[in-house]
Protein backbone atom coordinates (compact mmCIF):
# COMPACT_ATOMS: atom_id res chain seq x y z
CA UNK A 1 0.00 0.00 0.00
CA UNK A 2 1.30 3.44 -0.85
CA UNK A 3 3.63 2.46 -3.66
CA UNK A 4 1.22 0.68 -6.00
CA UNK A 5 2.04 2.87 -8.99
CA UNK A 6 5.68 1.84 -8.96
CA UNK A 7 4.82 -1.79 -8.25
CA UNK A 8 2.46 -1.89 -11.24
CA UNK A 9 5.43 -1.03 -13.45
CA UNK A 10 7.49 -3.83 -11.89
CA UNK A 11 4.85 -6.59 -12.06
CA UNK A 12 6.38 -8.28 -15.13
CA UNK A 13 9.68 -8.74 -13.29
CA UNK A 14 8.32 -9.40 -9.78
CA UNK A 15 5.49 -11.86 -10.45
CA UNK A 16 7.52 -14.74 -11.94
CA UNK A 17 9.75 -14.88 -8.85
CA UNK A 18 6.81 -14.44 -6.48
CA UNK A 19 4.89 -17.27 -8.14
CA UNK A 20 7.98 -19.45 -7.92
CA UNK A 21 8.26 -18.72 -4.19
CA UNK A 22 4.65 -19.81 -3.70
CA UNK A 23 5.85 -23.31 -4.55
CA UNK A 24 8.88 -23.25 -2.23
CA UNK A 25 9.37 -26.31 -0.02
CA UNK A 26 9.47 -24.11 3.09
CA UNK A 27 6.02 -23.34 4.44
CA UNK A 28 6.84 -19.82 5.66
CA UNK A 29 8.22 -18.82 2.28
CA UNK A 30 5.02 -20.04 0.59
CA UNK A 31 2.83 -18.20 3.07
CA UNK A 32 4.74 -14.92 2.77
CA UNK A 33 4.73 -15.12 -1.02
CA UNK A 34 1.02 -15.87 -1.03
CA UNK A 35 0.29 -12.92 1.25
CA UNK A 36 2.40 -10.66 -0.98
CA UNK A 37 0.42 -11.83 -4.00
CA UNK A 38 -2.74 -10.94 -2.11
CA UNK A 39 -1.42 -7.43 -1.52
CA UNK A 40 -0.52 -7.08 -5.20
CA UNK A 41 -3.97 -8.39 -6.11
CA UNK A 42 -5.61 -5.83 -3.86
CA UNK A 43 -3.56 -2.77 -4.75
CA UNK A 44 -2.35 -3.35 -8.31
CA UNK A 45 -5.73 -3.65 -10.01
CA UNK A 46 -6.37 -3.79 -12.92
CA UNK A 47 -2.79 -4.27 -14.15
CA UNK A 48 -2.28 -7.55 -12.32
CA UNK A 49 -5.27 -9.10 -14.10
CA UNK A 50 -3.21 -9.34 -17.29
CA UNK A 51 -1.23 -12.11 -15.59
CA UNK A 52 -4.24 -14.31 -14.83
CA UNK A 53 -2.98 -17.29 -16.84
CA UNK A 54 0.14 -17.44 -14.68
CA UNK A 55 -1.44 -16.53 -11.36
CA UNK A 56 -4.63 -18.60 -11.20
CA UNK A 57 -3.00 -22.05 -11.56
CA UNK A 58 -0.55 -21.23 -8.76
CA UNK A 59 -3.33 -19.98 -6.47
CA UNK A 60 -5.29 -23.16 -7.17
CA UNK A 61 -2.24 -25.20 -6.22
CA UNK A 62 -1.89 -23.38 -2.91
CA UNK A 63 -5.53 -24.08 -2.10
CA UNK A 64 -4.42 -27.72 -1.82
CA UNK A 65 -1.69 -26.93 0.72
CA UNK A 66 -2.16 -28.98 3.91
CA UNK A 67 -1.70 -25.92 6.14
CA UNK A 68 -4.96 -24.13 6.97
CA UNK A 69 -3.29 -20.73 7.18
CA UNK A 70 -2.01 -21.03 3.63
CA UNK A 71 -5.40 -22.25 2.44
CA UNK A 72 -6.99 -19.17 4.03
CA UNK A 73 -4.41 -16.82 2.56
CA UNK A 74 -5.03 -18.36 -0.87
CA UNK A 75 -8.73 -17.61 -0.48
CA UNK A 76 -7.83 -14.01 0.37
CA UNK A 77 -5.79 -13.81 -2.85
CA UNK A 78 -8.67 -15.25 -4.86
CA UNK A 79 -11.14 -12.78 -3.39
CA UNK A 80 -9.14 -9.74 -4.44
CA UNK A 81 -7.68 -11.13 -7.64
CA UNK A 82 -10.98 -12.31 -9.10
CA UNK A 83 -12.98 -9.29 -7.94
CA UNK A 84 -12.42 -7.38 -11.20
CA UNK A 85 -11.68 -10.30 -13.49
CA UNK A 86 -13.99 -10.52 -16.48
CA UNK A 87 -16.49 -13.42 -16.23
CA UNK A 88 -15.34 -14.71 -19.62
CA UNK A 89 -11.77 -14.90 -18.31
CA UNK A 90 -12.74 -16.73 -15.13
CA UNK A 91 -15.31 -19.07 -16.70
CA UNK A 92 -12.81 -21.76 -17.90
CA UNK A 93 -11.43 -22.02 -14.36
CA UNK A 94 -14.79 -22.28 -12.57
CA UNK A 95 -15.16 -26.09 -12.41
CA UNK A 96 -11.71 -26.51 -10.87
CA UNK A 97 -12.16 -23.50 -8.58
CA UNK A 98 -15.58 -24.59 -7.31
CA UNK A 99 -14.27 -28.10 -6.64
CA UNK A 100 -11.37 -26.78 -4.59
CA UNK A 101 -13.54 -24.36 -2.63
CA UNK A 102 -16.09 -27.11 -1.96
CA UNK A 103 -13.28 -29.25 -0.56
CA UNK A 104 -12.19 -26.41 1.73
CA UNK A 105 -15.76 -26.09 3.00
CA UNK A 106 -15.35 -29.62 4.38
CA UNK A 107 -12.41 -28.52 6.53
CA UNK A 108 -12.51 -28.99 10.27
CA UNK A 109 -11.02 -25.49 10.62
CA UNK A 110 -13.72 -22.86 10.96
CA UNK A 111 -11.43 -20.11 9.65
CA UNK A 112 -10.72 -22.12 6.50
CA UNK A 113 -14.44 -22.56 5.87
CA UNK A 114 -15.04 -18.84 6.36
CA UNK A 115 -12.26 -17.88 3.96
CA UNK A 116 -13.53 -20.34 1.35
CA UNK A 117 -16.99 -18.76 1.58
CA UNK A 118 -15.62 -15.26 1.09
CA UNK A 119 -13.50 -16.26 -1.89
JSON list of C-alpha atoms in Angstrom, two decimals:
[
{"chain": "A", "resi": 1, "resn": "UNK", "atom": "CA", "xyz": [0.00, 0.00, 0.00]},
{"chain": "A", "resi": 2, "resn": "UNK", "atom": "CA", "xyz": [1.30, 3.44, -0.85]},
{"chain": "A", "resi": 3, "resn": "UNK", "atom": "CA", "xyz": [3.63, 2.46, -3.66]},
{"chain": "A", "resi": 4, "resn": "UNK", "atom": "CA", "xyz": [1.22, 0.68, -6.00]},
{"chain": "A", "resi": 5, "resn": "UNK", "atom": "CA", "xyz": [2.04, 2.87, -8.99]},
{"chain": "A", "resi": 6, "resn": "UNK", "atom": "CA", "xyz": [5.68, 1.84, -8.96]},
{"chain": "A", "resi": 7, "resn": "UNK", "atom": "CA", "xyz": [4.82, -1.79, -8.25]},
{"chain": "A", "resi": 8, "resn": "UNK", "atom": "CA", "xyz": [2.46, -1.89, -11.24]},
{"chain": "A", "resi": 9, "resn": "UNK", "atom": "CA", "xyz": [5.43, -1.03, -13.45]},
{"chain": "A", "resi": 10, "resn": "UNK", "atom": "CA", "xyz": [7.49, -3.83, -11.89]},
{"chain": "A", "resi": 11, "resn": "UNK", "atom": "CA", "xyz": [4.85, -6.59, -12.06]},
{"chain": "A", "resi": 12, "resn": "UNK", "atom": "CA", "xyz": [6.38, -8.28, -15.13]},
{"chain": "A", "resi": 13, "resn": "UNK", "atom": "CA", "xyz": [9.68, -8.74, -13.29]},
{"chain": "A", "resi": 14, "resn": "UNK", "atom": "CA", "xyz": [8.32, -9.40, -9.78]},
{"chain": "A", "resi": 15, "resn": "UNK", "atom": "CA", "xyz": [5.49, -11.86, -10.45]},
{"chain": "A", "resi": 16, "resn": "UNK", "atom": "CA", "xyz": [7.52, -14.74, -11.94]},
{"chain": "A", "resi": 17, "resn": "UNK", "atom": "CA", "xyz": [9.75, -14.88, -8.85]},
{"chain": "A", "resi": 18, "resn": "UNK", "atom": "CA", "xyz": [6.81, -14.44, -6.48]},
{"chain": "A", "resi": 19, "resn": "UNK", "atom": "CA", "xyz": [4.89, -17.27, -8.14]},
{"chain": "A", "resi": 20, "resn": "UNK", "atom": "CA", "xyz": [7.98, -19.45, -7.92]},
{"chain": "A", "resi": 21, "resn": "UNK", "atom": "CA", "xyz": [8.26, -18.72, -4.19]},
{"chain": "A", "resi": 22, "resn": "UNK", "atom": "CA", "xyz": [4.65, -19.81, -3.70]},
{"chain": "A", "resi": 23, "resn": "UNK", "atom": "CA", "xyz": [5.85, -23.31, -4.55]},
{"chain": "A", "resi": 24, "resn": "UNK", "atom": "CA", "xyz": [8.88, -23.25, -2.23]},
{"chain": "A", "resi": 25, "resn": "UNK", "atom": "CA", "xyz": [9.37, -26.31, -0.02]},
{"chain": "A", "resi": 26, "resn": "UNK", "atom": "CA", "xyz": [9.47, -24.11, 3.09]},
{"chain": "A", "resi": 27, "resn": "UNK", "atom": "CA", "xyz": [6.02, -23.34, 4.44]},
{"chain": "A", "resi": 28, "resn": "UNK", "atom": "CA", "xyz": [6.84, -19.82, 5.66]},
{"chain": "A", "resi": 29, "resn": "UNK", "atom": "CA", "xyz": [8.22, -18.82, 2.28]},
{"chain": "A", "resi": 30, "resn": "UNK", "atom": "CA", "xyz": [5.02, -20.04, 0.59]},
{"chain": "A", "resi": 31, "resn": "UNK", "atom": "CA", "xyz": [2.83, -18.20, 3.07]},
{"chain": "A", "resi": 32, "resn": "UNK", "atom": "CA", "xyz": [4.74, -14.92, 2.77]},
{"chain": "A", "resi": 33, "resn": "UNK", "atom": "CA", "xyz": [4.73, -15.12, -1.02]},
{"chain": "A", "resi": 34, "resn": "UNK", "atom": "CA", "xyz": [1.02, -15.87, -1.03]},
{"chain": "A", "resi": 35, "resn": "UNK", "atom": "CA", "xyz": [0.29, -12.92, 1.25]},
{"chain": "A", "resi": 36, "resn": "UNK", "atom": "CA", "xyz": [2.40, -10.66, -0.98]},
{"chain": "A", "resi": 37, "resn": "UNK", "atom": "CA", "xyz": [0.42, -11.83, -4.00]},
{"chain": "A", "resi": 38, "resn": "UNK", "atom": "CA", "xyz": [-2.74, -10.94, -2.11]},
{"chain": "A", "resi": 39, "resn": "UNK", "atom": "CA", "xyz": [-1.42, -7.43, -1.52]},
{"chain": "A", "resi": 40, "resn": "UNK", "atom": "CA", "xyz": [-0.52, -7.08, -5.20]},
{"chain": "A", "resi": 41, "resn": "UNK", "atom": "CA", "xyz": [-3.97, -8.39, -6.11]},
{"chain": "A", "resi": 42, "resn": "UNK", "atom": "CA", "xyz": [-5.61, -5.83, -3.86]},
{"chain": "A", "resi": 43, "resn": "UNK", "atom": "CA", "xyz": [-3.56, -2.77, -4.75]},
{"chain": "A", "resi": 44, "resn": "UNK", "atom": "CA", "xyz": [-2.35, -3.35, -8.31]},
{"chain": "A", "resi": 45, "resn": "UNK", "atom": "CA", "xyz": [-5.73, -3.65, -10.01]},
{"chain": "A", "resi": 46, "resn": "UNK", "atom": "CA", "xyz": [-6.37, -3.79, -12.92]},
{"chain": "A", "resi": 47, "resn": "UNK", "atom": "CA", "xyz": [-2.79, -4.27, -14.15]},
{"chain": "A", "resi": 48, "resn": "UNK", "atom": "CA", "xyz": [-2.28, -7.55, -12.32]},
{"chain": "A", "resi": 49, "resn": "UNK", "atom": "CA", "xyz": [-5.27, -9.10, -14.10]},
{"chain": "A", "resi": 50, "resn": "UNK", "atom": "CA", "xyz": [-3.21, -9.34, -17.29]},
{"chain": "A", "resi": 51, "resn": "UNK", "atom": "CA", "xyz": [-1.23, -12.11, -15.59]},
{"chain": "A", "resi": 52, "resn": "UNK", "atom": "CA", "xyz": [-4.24, -14.31, -14.83]},
{"chain": "A", "resi": 53, "resn": "UNK", "atom": "CA", "xyz": [-2.98, -17.29, -16.84]},
{"chain": "A", "resi": 54, "resn": "UNK", "atom": "CA", "xyz": [0.14, -17.44, -14.68]},
{"chain": "A", "resi": 55, "resn": "UNK", "atom": "CA", "xyz": [-1.44, -16.53, -11.36]},
{"chain": "A", "resi": 56, "resn": "UNK", "atom": "CA", "xyz": [-4.63, -18.60, -11.20]},
{"chain": "A", "resi": 57, "resn": "UNK", "atom": "CA", "xyz": [-3.00, -22.05, -11.56]},
{"chain": "A", "resi": 58, "resn": "UNK", "atom": "CA", "xyz": [-0.55, -21.23, -8.76]},
{"chain": "A", "resi": 59, "resn": "UNK", "atom": "CA", "xyz": [-3.33, -19.98, -6.47]},
{"chain": "A", "resi": 60, "resn": "UNK", "atom": "CA", "xyz": [-5.29, -23.16, -7.17]},
{"chain": "A", "resi": 61, "resn": "UNK", "atom": "CA", "xyz": [-2.24, -25.20, -6.22]},
{"chain": "A", "resi": 62, "resn": "UNK", "atom": "CA", "xyz": [-1.89, -23.38, -2.91]},
{"chain": "A", "resi": 63, "resn": "UNK", "atom": "CA", "xyz": [-5.53, -24.08, -2.10]},
{"chain": "A", "resi": 64, "resn": "UNK", "atom": "CA", "xyz": [-4.42, -27.72, -1.82]},
{"chain": "A", "resi": 65, "resn": "UNK", "atom": "CA", "xyz": [-1.69, -26.93, 0.72]},
{"chain": "A", "resi": 66, "resn": "UNK", "atom": "CA", "xyz": [-2.16, -28.98, 3.91]},
{"chain": "A", "resi": 67, "resn": "UNK", "atom": "CA", "xyz": [-1.70, -25.92, 6.14]},
{"chain": "A", "resi": 68, "resn": "UNK", "atom": "CA", "xyz": [-4.96, -24.13, 6.97]},
{"chain": "A", "resi": 69, "resn": "UNK", "atom": "CA", "xyz": [-3.29, -20.73, 7.18]},
{"chain": "A", "resi": 70, "resn": "UNK", "atom": "CA", "xyz": [-2.01, -21.03, 3.63]},
{"chain": "A", "resi": 71, "resn": "UNK", "atom": "CA", "xyz": [-5.40, -22.25, 2.44]},
{"chain": "A", "resi": 72, "resn": "UNK", "atom": "CA", "xyz": [-6.99, -19.17, 4.03]},
{"chain": "A", "resi": 73, "resn": "UNK", "atom": "CA", "xyz": [-4.41, -16.82, 2.56]},
{"chain": "A", "resi": 74, "resn": "UNK", "atom": "CA", "xyz": [-5.03, -18.36, -0.87]},
{"chain": "A", "resi": 75, "resn": "UNK", "atom": "CA", "xyz": [-8.73, -17.61, -0.48]},
{"chain": "A", "resi": 76, "resn": "UNK", "atom": "CA", "xyz": [-7.83, -14.01, 0.37]},
{"chain": "A", "resi": 77, "resn": "UNK", "atom": "CA", "xyz": [-5.79, -13.81, -2.85]},
{"chain": "A", "resi": 78, "resn": "UNK", "atom": "CA", "xyz": [-8.67, -15.25, -4.86]},
{"chain": "A", "resi": 79, "resn": "UNK", "atom": "CA", "xyz": [-11.14, -12.78, -3.39]},
{"chain": "A", "resi": 80, "resn": "UNK", "atom": "CA", "xyz": [-9.14, -9.74, -4.44]},
{"chain": "A", "resi": 81, "resn": "UNK", "atom": "CA", "xyz": [-7.68, -11.13, -7.64]},
{"chain": "A", "resi": 82, "resn": "UNK", "atom": "CA", "xyz": [-10.98, -12.31, -9.10]},
{"chain": "A", "resi": 83, "resn": "UNK", "atom": "CA", "xyz": [-12.98, -9.29, -7.94]},
{"chain": "A", "resi": 84, "resn": "UNK", "atom": "CA", "xyz": [-12.42, -7.38, -11.20]},
{"chain": "A", "resi": 85, "resn": "UNK", "atom": "CA", "xyz": [-11.68, -10.30, -13.49]},
{"chain": "A", "resi": 86, "resn": "UNK", "atom": "CA", "xyz": [-13.99, -10.52, -16.48]},
{"chain": "A", "resi": 87, "resn": "UNK", "atom": "CA", "xyz": [-16.49, -13.42, -16.23]},
{"chain": "A", "resi": 88, "resn": "UNK", "atom": "CA", "xyz": [-15.34, -14.71, -19.62]},
{"chain": "A", "resi": 89, "resn": "UNK", "atom": "CA", "xyz": [-11.77, -14.90, -18.31]},
{"chain": "A", "resi": 90, "resn": "UNK", "atom": "CA", "xyz": [-12.74, -16.73, -15.13]},
{"chain": "A", "resi": 91, "resn": "UNK", "atom": "CA", "xyz": [-15.31, -19.07, -16.70]},
{"chain": "A", "resi": 92, "resn": "UNK", "atom": "CA", "xyz": [-12.81, -21.76, -17.90]},
{"chain": "A", "resi": 93, "resn": "UNK", "atom": "CA", "xyz": [-11.43, -22.02, -14.36]},
{"chain": "A", "resi": 94, "resn": "UNK", "atom": "CA", "xyz": [-14.79, -22.28, -12.57]},
{"chain": "A", "resi": 95, "resn": "UNK", "atom": "CA", "xyz": [-15.16, -26.09, -12.41]},
{"chain": "A", "resi": 96, "resn": "UNK", "atom": "CA", "xyz": [-11.71, -26.51, -10.87]},
{"chain": "A", "resi": 97, "resn": "UNK", "atom": "CA", "xyz": [-12.16, -23.50, -8.58]},
{"chain": "A", "resi": 98, "resn": "UNK", "atom": "CA", "xyz": [-15.58, -24.59, -7.31]},
{"chain": "A", "resi": 99, "resn": "UNK", "atom": "CA", "xyz": [-14.27, -28.10, -6.64]},
{"chain": "A", "resi": 100, "resn": "UNK", "atom": "CA", "xyz": [-11.37, -26.78, -4.59]},
{"chain": "A", "resi": 101, "resn": "UNK", "atom": "CA", "xyz": [-13.54, -24.36, -2.63]},
{"chain": "A", "resi": 102, "resn": "UNK", "atom": "CA", "xyz": [-16.09, -27.11, -1.96]},
{"chain": "A", "resi": 103, "resn": "UNK", "atom": "CA", "xyz": [-13.28, -29.25, -0.56]},
{"chain": "A", "resi": 104, "resn": "UNK", "atom": "CA", "xyz": [-12.19, -26.41, 1.73]},
{"chain": "A", "resi": 105, "resn": "UNK", "atom": "CA", "xyz": [-15.76, -26.09, 3.00]},
{"chain": "A", "resi": 106, "resn": "UNK", "atom": "CA", "xyz": [-15.35, -29.62, 4.38]},
{"chain": "A", "resi": 107, "resn": "UNK", "atom": "CA", "xyz": [-12.41, -28.52, 6.53]},
{"chain": "A", "resi": 108, "resn": "UNK", "atom": "CA", "xyz": [-12.51, -28.99, 10.27]},
{"chain": "A", "resi": 109, "resn": "UNK", "atom": "CA", "xyz": [-11.02, -25.49, 10.62]},
{"chain": "A", "resi": 110, "resn": "UNK", "atom": "CA", "xyz": [-13.72, -22.86, 10.96]},
{"chain": "A", "resi": 111, "resn": "UNK", "atom": "CA", "xyz": [-11.43, -20.11, 9.65]},
{"chain": "A", "resi": 112, "resn": "UNK", "atom": "CA", "xyz": [-10.72, -22.12, 6.50]},
{"chain": "A", "resi": 113, "resn": "UNK", "atom": "CA", "xyz": [-14.44, -22.56, 5.87]},
{"chain": "A", "resi": 114, "resn": "UNK", "atom": "CA", "xyz": [-15.04, -18.84, 6.36]},
{"chain": "A", "resi": 115, "resn": "UNK", "atom": "CA", "xyz": [-12.26, -17.88, 3.96]},
{"chain": "A", "resi": 116, "resn": "UNK", "atom": "CA", "xyz": [-13.53, -20.34, 1.35]},
{"chain": "A", "resi": 117, "resn": "UNK", "atom": "CA", "xyz": [-16.99, -18.76, 1.58]},
{"chain": "A", "resi": 118, "resn": "UNK", "atom": "CA", "xyz": [-15.62, -15.26, 1.09]},
{"chain": "A", "resi": 119, "resn": "UNK", "atom": "CA", "xyz": [-13.50, -16.26, -1.89]}
]
